[in-house]
Amino acid sequence: MTERMWSYSTESHYNPGTNLVGFKVQASDGHIGKVDEATEEVGSSYLVVDTGPWIFGKEVLLPAGTVVRVDMKEEKVHVNLTKEQIKNCPEYDKDKHRGDAAYRDQVGQYYGRNIGI
């Protein structure tokens, strides 16, 4: 798993210290939910996205490397994933998965296979 997957790219226009909680999340093929939690630890950054009614309230963890653009004016985060890829990713459970290295590896493998980061 590469560190790039867990870091915001410079092309995303993400500025460290920006609070992304509440921003809408756009997949490559449409709106998927909103940011519930965001971290910016070096080499370990991610977003937790609440997909709302779209996939029955499932929360998913998206590595920061999936973020292609942060639009501060529109308060949107654009990711390089389709709705289907997000729908099929491992489900995130805050109580069970926060800080769990094995879960993070599972997520990294899923995205590594599906988007080649």
Short mmCIF file of N, CA, C and O in Angstrom, two decimals:
data_model
loop_
_atom_site.label_atom_id
_atom_site.label_comp_id
_atom_site.label_asym_id
_atom_site.label_seq_id
_atom_site.Cartn_x
_atom_site.Cartn_y
_atom_site.Cartn_z
N MET A 1 0.86 -1.17 0.00
CA MET A 1 0.00 0.00 0.00
C MET A 1 0.90 1.23 0.00
O MET A 1 1.84 1.30 0.75
N THR A 2 0.59 2.15 -0.84
CA THR A 2 1.46 3.32 -0.94
C THR A 2 1.00 4.43 -0.02
O THR A 2 -0.19 4.55 0.29
N GLU A 3 1.96 5.24 0.40
CA GLU A 3 1.63 6.38 1.24
C GLU A 3 0.77 7.38 0.47
O GLU A 3 -0.04 8.09 1.03
N ARG A 4 0.94 7.38 -0.86
CA ARG A 4 0.17 8.28 -1.72
C ARG A 4 -1.34 8.10 -1.54
O ARG A 4 -2.10 9.06 -1.60
N MET A 5 -1.75 6.86 -1.31
CA MET A 5 -3.18 6.57 -1.13
C MET A 5 -3.73 7.30 0.08
O MET A 5 -4.89 7.71 0.10
N TRP A 6 -2.91 7.47 1.10
CA TRP A 6 -3.37 8.03 2.36
C TRP A 6 -2.94 9.49 2.53
O TRP A 6 -2.89 10.00 3.64
N SER A 7 -2.64 10.17 1.42
CA SER A 7 -2.24 11.58 1.45
C SER A 7 -3.02 12.36 0.40
O SER A 7 -3.29 11.84 -0.68
N TYR A 8 -3.35 13.61 0.72
CA TYR A 8 -4.01 14.47 -0.26
C TYR A 8 -3.01 14.87 -1.33
O TYR A 8 -1.89 15.27 -1.01
N SER A 9 -3.39 14.80 -2.58
CA SER A 9 -2.49 15.21 -3.66
C SER A 9 -2.46 16.73 -3.73
O SER A 9 -3.44 17.40 -3.34
N THR A 10 -1.37 17.29 -4.23
CA THR A 10 -1.29 18.74 -4.36
C THR A 10 -2.31 19.24 -5.37
O THR A 10 -2.82 20.35 -5.23
N GLU A 11 -2.65 18.42 -6.36
CA GLU A 11 -3.64 18.81 -7.38
C GLU A 11 -5.05 18.96 -6.82
O GLU A 11 -5.91 19.57 -7.43
N SER A 12 -5.30 18.38 -5.63
CA SER A 12 -6.65 18.43 -5.06
C SER A 12 -7.00 19.81 -4.51
O SER A 12 -8.16 20.09 -4.23
N HIS A 13 -6.00 20.65 -4.32
CA HIS A 13 -6.19 21.98 -3.73
C HIS A 13 -6.67 21.91 -2.29
O HIS A 13 -7.32 22.83 -1.79
N TYR A 14 -6.35 20.80 -1.62
CA TYR A 14 -6.66 20.69 -0.19
C TYR A 14 -5.61 21.47 0.58
O TYR A 14 -4.40 21.31 0.34
N ASN A 15 -6.04 22.34 1.47
CA ASN A 15 -5.13 23.10 2.32
C ASN A 15 -5.15 22.52 3.72
O ASN A 15 -6.23 22.46 4.33
N PRO A 16 -4.00 22.08 4.24
CA PRO A 16 -3.96 21.55 5.60
C PRO A 16 -4.62 22.50 6.58
O PRO A 16 -4.47 23.72 6.49
N GLY A 17 -5.39 21.93 7.48
CA GLY A 17 -6.11 22.72 8.47
C GLY A 17 -7.54 23.04 8.06
O GLY A 17 -8.32 23.53 8.86
N THR A 18 -7.90 22.74 6.81
CA THR A 18 -9.26 22.97 6.33
C THR A 18 -10.19 21.92 6.93
O THR A 18 -9.90 20.74 6.86
N ASN A 19 -11.28 22.37 7.51
CA ASN A 19 -12.27 21.44 8.07
C ASN A 19 -13.24 21.03 6.97
O ASN A 19 -14.03 21.84 6.51
N LEU A 20 -13.18 19.77 6.57
CA LEU A 20 -14.03 19.27 5.49
C LEU A 20 -15.34 18.67 5.99
O LEU A 20 -16.19 18.30 5.18
N VAL A 21 -15.52 18.57 7.31
CA VAL A 21 -16.75 17.99 7.86
C VAL A 21 -17.96 18.79 7.37
O VAL A 21 -17.97 20.02 7.43
N GLY A 22 -18.95 18.08 6.84
CA GLY A 22 -20.16 18.71 6.32
C GLY A 22 -20.11 18.96 4.82
O GLY A 22 -21.14 19.25 4.22
N PHE A 23 -18.92 18.88 4.22
CA PHE A 23 -18.82 19.07 2.77
C PHE A 23 -19.55 17.94 2.06
O PHE A 23 -19.56 16.80 2.52
N LYS A 24 -20.15 18.27 0.91
CA LYS A 24 -20.78 17.24 0.09
C LYS A 24 -19.69 16.48 -0.64
O LYS A 24 -18.64 17.04 -0.95
N VAL A 25 -19.96 15.20 -0.93
CA VAL A 25 -18.98 14.37 -1.62
C VAL A 25 -19.55 13.97 -2.98
O VAL A 25 -20.66 13.45 -3.07
N GLN A 26 -18.77 14.23 -4.02
CA GLN A 26 -19.15 13.93 -5.39
C GLN A 26 -18.30 12.79 -5.93
O GLN A 26 -17.08 12.91 -6.00
N ALA A 27 -18.93 11.70 -6.30
CA ALA A 27 -18.24 10.62 -7.01
C ALA A 27 -18.10 11.07 -8.46
O ALA A 27 -18.67 12.10 -8.85
N SER A 28 -17.40 10.30 -9.27
CA SER A 28 -17.23 10.69 -10.68
C SER A 28 -18.57 10.68 -11.42
O SER A 28 -18.71 11.32 -12.45
N ASP A 29 -19.58 9.97 -10.85
CA ASP A 29 -20.89 9.91 -11.52
C ASP A 29 -22.04 10.43 -10.65
O ASP A 29 -23.17 10.03 -10.81
N GLY A 30 -21.73 11.35 -9.73
CA GLY A 30 -22.81 11.98 -8.97
C GLY A 30 -22.57 12.07 -7.48
O GLY A 30 -21.59 11.57 -6.94
N HIS A 31 -23.51 12.71 -6.80
CA HIS A 31 -23.45 12.95 -5.35
C HIS A 31 -23.58 11.64 -4.58
O HIS A 31 -24.41 10.81 -4.91
N ILE A 32 -22.73 11.47 -3.53
CA ILE A 32 -22.81 10.22 -2.75
C ILE A 32 -23.03 10.43 -1.26
O ILE A 32 -23.28 9.47 -0.54
N GLY A 33 -22.89 11.63 -0.77
CA GLY A 33 -23.08 11.83 0.66
C GLY A 33 -22.34 13.05 1.16
O GLY A 33 -22.05 13.97 0.40
N LYS A 34 -22.02 13.02 2.47
CA LYS A 34 -21.30 14.15 3.05
C LYS A 34 -20.20 13.65 3.98
O LYS A 34 -20.27 12.53 4.50
N VAL A 35 -19.22 14.51 4.17
CA VAL A 35 -18.09 14.17 5.04
C VAL A 35 -18.55 14.24 6.50
O VAL A 35 -19.06 15.26 6.95
N ASP A 36 -18.36 13.13 7.20
CA ASP A 36 -18.72 13.02 8.61
C ASP A 36 -17.51 13.25 9.50
O ASP A 36 -17.62 13.69 10.63
N GLU A 37 -16.34 12.90 8.97
CA GLU A 37 -15.09 13.00 9.72
C GLU A 37 -13.96 13.11 8.70
O GLU A 37 -14.04 12.54 7.62
N ALA A 38 -12.92 13.85 9.06
CA ALA A 38 -11.76 13.97 8.17
C ALA A 38 -10.49 14.06 9.01
O ALA A 38 -10.49 14.70 10.06
N THR A 39 -9.44 13.40 8.53
CA THR A 39 -8.15 13.50 9.22
C THR A 39 -7.12 14.01 8.24
O THR A 39 -7.32 13.95 7.02
N GLU A 40 -6.03 14.50 8.77
CA GLU A 40 -4.95 14.96 7.90
C GLU A 40 -3.59 14.57 8.44
O GLU A 40 -2.62 15.29 8.32
N GLU A 41 -3.53 13.39 9.06
CA GLU A 41 -2.25 12.89 9.53
C GLU A 41 -1.40 12.52 8.33
O GLU A 41 -1.89 11.89 7.39
N VAL A 42 -0.14 12.88 8.36
CA VAL A 42 0.76 12.61 7.24
C VAL A 42 0.80 11.11 6.96
O VAL A 42 1.05 10.30 7.85
N GLY A 43 0.51 10.74 5.71
CA GLY A 43 0.54 9.35 5.29
C GLY A 43 -0.57 8.49 5.85
O GLY A 43 -0.55 7.27 5.72
N SER A 44 -1.57 9.11 6.48
CA SER A 44 -2.64 8.35 7.11
C SER A 44 -3.97 9.11 7.06
O SER A 44 -4.83 8.93 7.92
N SER A 45 -4.14 9.96 6.07
CA SER A 45 -5.33 10.82 6.00
C SER A 45 -6.49 10.12 5.29
O SER A 45 -6.28 9.37 4.35
N TYR A 46 -7.69 10.40 5.78
CA TYR A 46 -8.88 9.81 5.17
C TYR A 46 -10.11 10.64 5.46
O TYR A 46 -10.08 11.54 6.30
N LEU A 47 -11.18 10.32 4.76
CA LEU A 47 -12.50 10.90 5.00
C LEU A 47 -13.44 9.78 5.39
O LEU A 47 -13.37 8.69 4.82
N VAL A 48 -14.32 10.04 6.33
CA VAL A 48 -15.43 9.13 6.60
C VAL A 48 -16.65 9.80 5.98
O VAL A 48 -16.96 10.96 6.29
N VAL A 49 -17.30 9.08 5.07
CA VAL A 49 -18.43 9.64 4.34
C VAL A 49 -19.71 8.93 4.74
O VAL A 49 -19.79 7.71 4.71
N ASP A 50 -20.69 9.73 5.12
CA ASP A 50 -22.03 9.22 5.42
C ASP A 50 -22.81 9.25 4.12
O ASP A 50 -23.05 10.32 3.56
N THR A 51 -23.15 8.07 3.62
CA THR A 51 -23.83 8.00 2.33
C THR A 51 -25.33 8.26 2.44
O THR A 51 -26.02 8.29 1.42
N GLY A 52 -25.83 8.47 3.66
CA GLY A 52 -27.24 8.80 3.85
C GLY A 52 -28.15 7.73 3.28
O GLY A 52 -27.82 6.55 3.28
N PRO A 53 -29.30 8.13 2.73
CA PRO A 53 -30.27 7.16 2.23
C PRO A 53 -29.81 6.45 0.96
O PRO A 53 -30.36 5.43 0.58
N TRP A 54 -28.75 6.98 0.32
CA TRP A 54 -28.31 6.40 -0.95
C TRP A 54 -27.99 4.92 -0.81
O TRP A 54 -28.45 4.10 -1.59
N ILE A 55 -27.19 4.52 0.18
CA ILE A 55 -27.00 3.09 0.45
C ILE A 55 -27.32 2.83 1.92
O ILE A 55 -26.54 2.27 2.66
N PHE A 56 -28.48 3.28 2.30
CA PHE A 56 -29.07 3.00 3.61
C PHE A 56 -28.19 3.39 4.79
O PHE A 56 -28.02 2.64 5.73
N GLY A 57 -27.63 4.58 4.72
CA GLY A 57 -26.92 5.12 5.86
C GLY A 57 -25.55 4.52 6.12
O GLY A 57 -24.97 4.73 7.17
N LYS A 58 -25.03 3.80 5.19
CA LYS A 58 -23.71 3.20 5.34
C LYS A 58 -22.65 4.29 5.42
O LYS A 58 -22.72 5.29 4.71
N GLU A 59 -21.67 4.09 6.28
CA GLU A 59 -20.53 4.97 6.31
C GLU A 59 -19.36 4.25 5.67
O GLU A 59 -19.20 3.04 5.84
N VAL A 60 -18.57 5.00 4.90
CA VAL A 60 -17.41 4.42 4.23
C VAL A 60 -16.19 5.28 4.52
O VAL A 60 -16.30 6.47 4.78
N LEU A 61 -15.04 4.63 4.48
CA LEU A 61 -13.79 5.32 4.67
C LEU A 61 -13.12 5.48 3.31
O LEU A 61 -12.94 4.50 2.60
N LEU A 62 -12.81 6.72 2.95
CA LEU A 62 -12.15 6.99 1.68
C LEU A 62 -10.75 7.54 1.95
O LEU A 62 -10.62 8.57 2.61
N PRO A 63 -9.72 6.85 1.48
CA PRO A 63 -8.36 7.38 1.65
C PRO A 63 -8.24 8.75 0.99
O PRO A 63 -8.87 9.02 -0.04
N ALA A 64 -7.42 9.62 1.57
CA ALA A 64 -7.26 10.97 1.05
C ALA A 64 -6.80 10.99 -0.41
O ALA A 64 -7.12 11.91 -1.15
N GLY A 65 -6.10 9.95 -0.84
CA GLY A 65 -5.63 9.87 -2.22
C GLY A 65 -6.74 9.75 -3.24
O GLY A 65 -6.51 9.91 -4.44
N THR A 66 -7.96 9.45 -2.79
CA THR A 66 -9.09 9.37 -3.72
C THR A 66 -9.67 10.75 -4.02
O THR A 66 -10.48 10.89 -4.93
N VAL A 67 -9.26 11.76 -3.24
CA VAL A 67 -9.76 13.12 -3.43
C VAL A 67 -9.02 13.76 -4.60
O VAL A 67 -7.81 13.87 -4.59
N VAL A 68 -9.78 14.17 -5.61
CA VAL A 68 -9.17 14.82 -6.77
C VAL A 68 -9.31 16.33 -6.72
O VAL A 68 -8.52 17.05 -7.32
N ARG A 69 -10.32 16.82 -5.99
CA ARG A 69 -10.50 18.27 -5.92
C ARG A 69 -11.35 18.64 -4.72
O ARG A 69 -12.37 18.01 -4.45
N VAL A 70 -10.92 19.68 -4.03
CA VAL A 70 -11.70 20.26 -2.94
C VAL A 70 -12.17 21.63 -3.43
O VAL A 70 -11.36 22.48 -3.80
N ASP A 71 -13.48 21.81 -3.48
CA ASP A 71 -14.07 23.06 -3.93
C ASP A 71 -14.57 23.82 -2.70
O ASP A 71 -15.63 23.51 -2.16
N MET A 72 -13.77 24.77 -2.25
CA MET A 72 -14.10 25.51 -1.02
C MET A 72 -15.37 26.35 -1.20
O MET A 72 -16.17 26.46 -0.29
N LYS A 73 -15.53 26.94 -2.38
CA LYS A 73 -16.68 27.81 -2.64
C LYS A 73 -17.99 27.02 -2.57
O LYS A 73 -18.96 27.45 -1.96
N GLU A 74 -18.00 25.85 -3.21
CA GLU A 74 -19.21 25.01 -3.24
C GLU A 74 -19.30 24.06 -2.05
O GLU A 74 -20.30 23.35 -1.90
N GLU A 75 -18.23 24.00 -1.25
CA GLU A 75 -18.13 23.05 -0.13
C GLU A 75 -18.38 21.62 -0.60
O GLU A 75 -19.23 20.90 -0.08
N LYS A 76 -17.59 21.23 -1.61
CA LYS A 76 -17.68 19.88 -2.17
C LYS A 76 -16.30 19.26 -2.25
O LYS A 76 -15.32 19.94 -2.53
N VAL A 77 -16.28 17.95 -2.03
CA VAL A 77 -15.08 17.16 -2.21
C VAL A 77 -15.36 16.21 -3.37
O VAL A 77 -16.33 15.45 -3.33
N HIS A 78 -14.54 16.26 -4.39
CA HIS A 78 -14.69 15.39 -5.56
C HIS A 78 -13.70 14.24 -5.44
O HIS A 78 -12.52 14.46 -5.16
N VAL A 79 -14.18 13.00 -5.63
CA VAL A 79 -13.32 11.82 -5.55
C VAL A 79 -13.31 11.09 -6.89
O VAL A 79 -14.23 11.21 -7.68
N ASN A 80 -12.23 10.33 -7.13
CA ASN A 80 -12.07 9.63 -8.41
C ASN A 80 -12.61 8.21 -8.34
O ASN A 80 -11.99 7.28 -8.81
N LEU A 81 -13.78 8.08 -7.77
CA LEU A 81 -14.45 6.79 -7.63
C LEU A 81 -15.87 6.91 -8.16
O LEU A 81 -16.47 7.98 -8.08
N THR A 82 -16.40 5.80 -8.64
CA THR A 82 -17.81 5.79 -9.04
C THR A 82 -18.66 5.47 -7.83
O THR A 82 -18.16 4.96 -6.81
N LYS A 83 -19.95 5.72 -7.95
CA LYS A 83 -20.88 5.35 -6.87
C LYS A 83 -20.78 3.85 -6.59
O LYS A 83 -20.81 3.43 -5.44
N GLU A 84 -20.68 3.05 -7.64
CA GLU A 84 -20.61 1.60 -7.49
C GLU A 84 -19.37 1.18 -6.71
O GLU A 84 -19.42 0.31 -5.83
N GLN A 85 -18.21 1.78 -7.02
CA GLN A 85 -16.98 1.46 -6.29
C GLN A 85 -17.12 1.79 -4.81
O GLN A 85 -16.68 1.04 -3.96
N ILE A 86 -17.76 2.91 -4.52
CA ILE A 86 -17.94 3.31 -3.13
C ILE A 86 -18.94 2.39 -2.44
O ILE A 86 -18.73 1.96 -1.31
N LYS A 87 -20.00 2.06 -3.14
CA LYS A 87 -21.02 1.16 -2.59
C LYS A 87 -20.42 -0.20 -2.21
O LYS A 87 -20.82 -0.80 -1.21
N ASN A 88 -19.45 -0.68 -3.00
CA ASN A 88 -18.86 -2.00 -2.77
C ASN A 88 -17.66 -2.01 -1.84
O ASN A 88 -17.09 -3.06 -1.58
N CYS A 89 -17.26 -0.85 -1.34
CA CYS A 89 -16.08 -0.82 -0.47
C CYS A 89 -16.42 -1.39 0.91
O CYS A 89 -17.59 -1.49 1.28
N PRO A 90 -15.40 -1.78 1.67
CA PRO A 90 -15.66 -2.32 3.01
C PRO A 90 -16.38 -1.29 3.88
O PRO A 90 -16.00 -0.12 3.89
N GLU A 91 -17.43 -1.72 4.57
CA GLU A 91 -18.19 -0.82 5.42
C GLU A 91 -17.34 -0.37 6.60
O GLU A 91 -16.53 -1.11 7.12
N TYR A 92 -17.54 0.88 7.01
CA TYR A 92 -16.78 1.46 8.11
C TYR A 92 -17.65 1.53 9.36
O TYR A 92 -18.78 2.01 9.31
N ASP A 93 -17.12 1.07 10.47
CA ASP A 93 -17.80 1.14 11.76
C ASP A 93 -16.84 1.85 12.71
O ASP A 93 -15.79 1.30 13.07
N LYS A 94 -17.19 3.07 13.10
CA LYS A 94 -16.30 3.89 13.93
C LYS A 94 -15.82 3.14 15.18
O LYS A 94 -14.65 3.19 15.52
N ASP A 95 -16.75 2.49 15.85
CA ASP A 95 -16.40 1.81 17.11
C ASP A 95 -15.45 0.64 16.90
O ASP A 95 -14.60 0.36 17.72
N LYS A 96 -15.60 -0.03 15.76
CA LYS A 96 -14.82 -1.23 15.49
C LYS A 96 -13.53 -0.93 14.73
O LYS A 96 -12.51 -1.57 14.97
N HIS A 97 -13.57 0.03 13.81
CA HIS A 97 -12.46 0.20 12.87
C HIS A 97 -11.51 1.36 13.13
O HIS A 97 -10.43 1.38 12.55
N ARG A 98 -11.89 2.32 13.95
CA ARG A 98 -10.99 3.46 14.19
C ARG A 98 -9.68 2.95 14.78
O ARG A 98 -9.67 2.26 15.78
N GLY A 99 -8.59 3.26 14.10
CA GLY A 99 -7.26 2.85 14.58
C GLY A 99 -6.92 1.40 14.31
O GLY A 99 -5.89 0.91 14.79
N ASP A 100 -7.74 0.68 13.57
CA ASP A 100 -7.52 -0.75 13.30
C ASP A 100 -6.66 -0.90 12.03
O ASP A 100 -7.13 -0.66 10.92
N ALA A 101 -5.41 -1.30 12.21
CA ALA A 101 -4.48 -1.42 11.09
C ALA A 101 -4.94 -2.47 10.07
O ALA A 101 -4.77 -2.28 8.86
N ALA A 102 -5.53 -3.56 10.54
CA ALA A 102 -5.99 -4.61 9.61
C ALA A 102 -7.12 -4.09 8.73
O ALA A 102 -7.16 -4.37 7.53
N TYR A 103 -8.04 -3.31 9.30
CA TYR A 103 -9.12 -2.73 8.51
C TYR A 103 -8.56 -1.75 7.48
O TYR A 103 -8.93 -1.75 6.32
N ARG A 104 -7.62 -0.93 7.93
CA ARG A 104 -7.00 0.03 7.01
C ARG A 104 -6.31 -0.70 5.85
O ARG A 104 -6.40 -0.28 4.70
N ASP A 105 -5.64 -1.80 6.14
CA ASP A 105 -5.01 -2.60 5.08
C ASP A 105 -6.07 -3.14 4.11
O ASP A 105 -5.86 -3.14 2.90
N GLN A 106 -7.20 -3.60 4.65
CA GLN A 106 -8.29 -4.12 3.82
C GLN A 106 -8.81 -3.02 2.89
O GLN A 106 -9.01 -3.25 1.70
N VAL A 107 -9.01 -1.82 3.43
CA VAL A 107 -9.47 -0.69 2.63
C VAL A 107 -8.42 -0.35 1.58
O VAL A 107 -8.75 -0.13 0.41
N GLY A 108 -7.16 -0.33 1.98
CA GLY A 108 -6.08 -0.02 1.04
C GLY A 108 -6.02 -1.01 -0.10
O GLY A 108 -5.83 -0.63 -1.27
N GLN A 109 -6.20 -2.28 0.21
CA GLN A 109 -6.18 -3.31 -0.84
C GLN A 109 -7.36 -3.13 -1.78
O GLN A 109 -7.22 -3.25 -3.00
N TYR A 110 -8.53 -2.84 -1.23
CA TYR A 110 -9.73 -2.64 -2.07
C TYR A 110 -9.49 -1.49 -3.05
O TYR A 110 -9.69 -1.63 -4.25
N TYR A 111 -9.07 -0.34 -2.55
CA TYR A 111 -8.87 0.81 -3.43
C TYR A 111 -7.67 0.63 -4.34
O TYR A 111 -7.68 1.08 -5.47
N GLY A 112 -6.65 -0.04 -3.87
CA GLY A 112 -5.49 -0.32 -4.71
C GLY A 112 -5.86 -1.15 -5.93
O GLY A 112 -5.41 -0.88 -7.04
N ARG A 113 -6.73 -2.13 -5.73
CA ARG A 113 -7.21 -2.97 -6.84
C ARG A 113 -8.13 -2.20 -7.76
O ARG A 113 -8.13 -2.39 -8.97
N ASN A 114 -8.98 -1.36 -7.19
CA ASN A 114 -10.03 -0.71 -7.97
C ASN A 114 -9.66 0.60 -8.63
O ASN A 114 -10.27 0.98 -9.62
N ILE A 115 -8.69 1.30 -8.07
CA ILE A 115 -8.32 2.56 -8.71
C ILE A 115 -6.82 2.68 -8.95
O ILE A 115 -6.37 3.66 -9.50
N GLY A 116 -6.07 1.70 -8.49
CA GLY A 116 -4.66 1.66 -8.79
C GLY A 116 -3.81 2.76 -8.18
O GLY A 116 -2.87 3.22 -8.78
N ILE A 117 -4.17 3.19 -6.98
CA ILE A 117 -3.34 4.20 -6.31
C ILE A 117 -2.11 3.50 -5.76
O ILE A 117 -2.19 2.51 -5.11
#
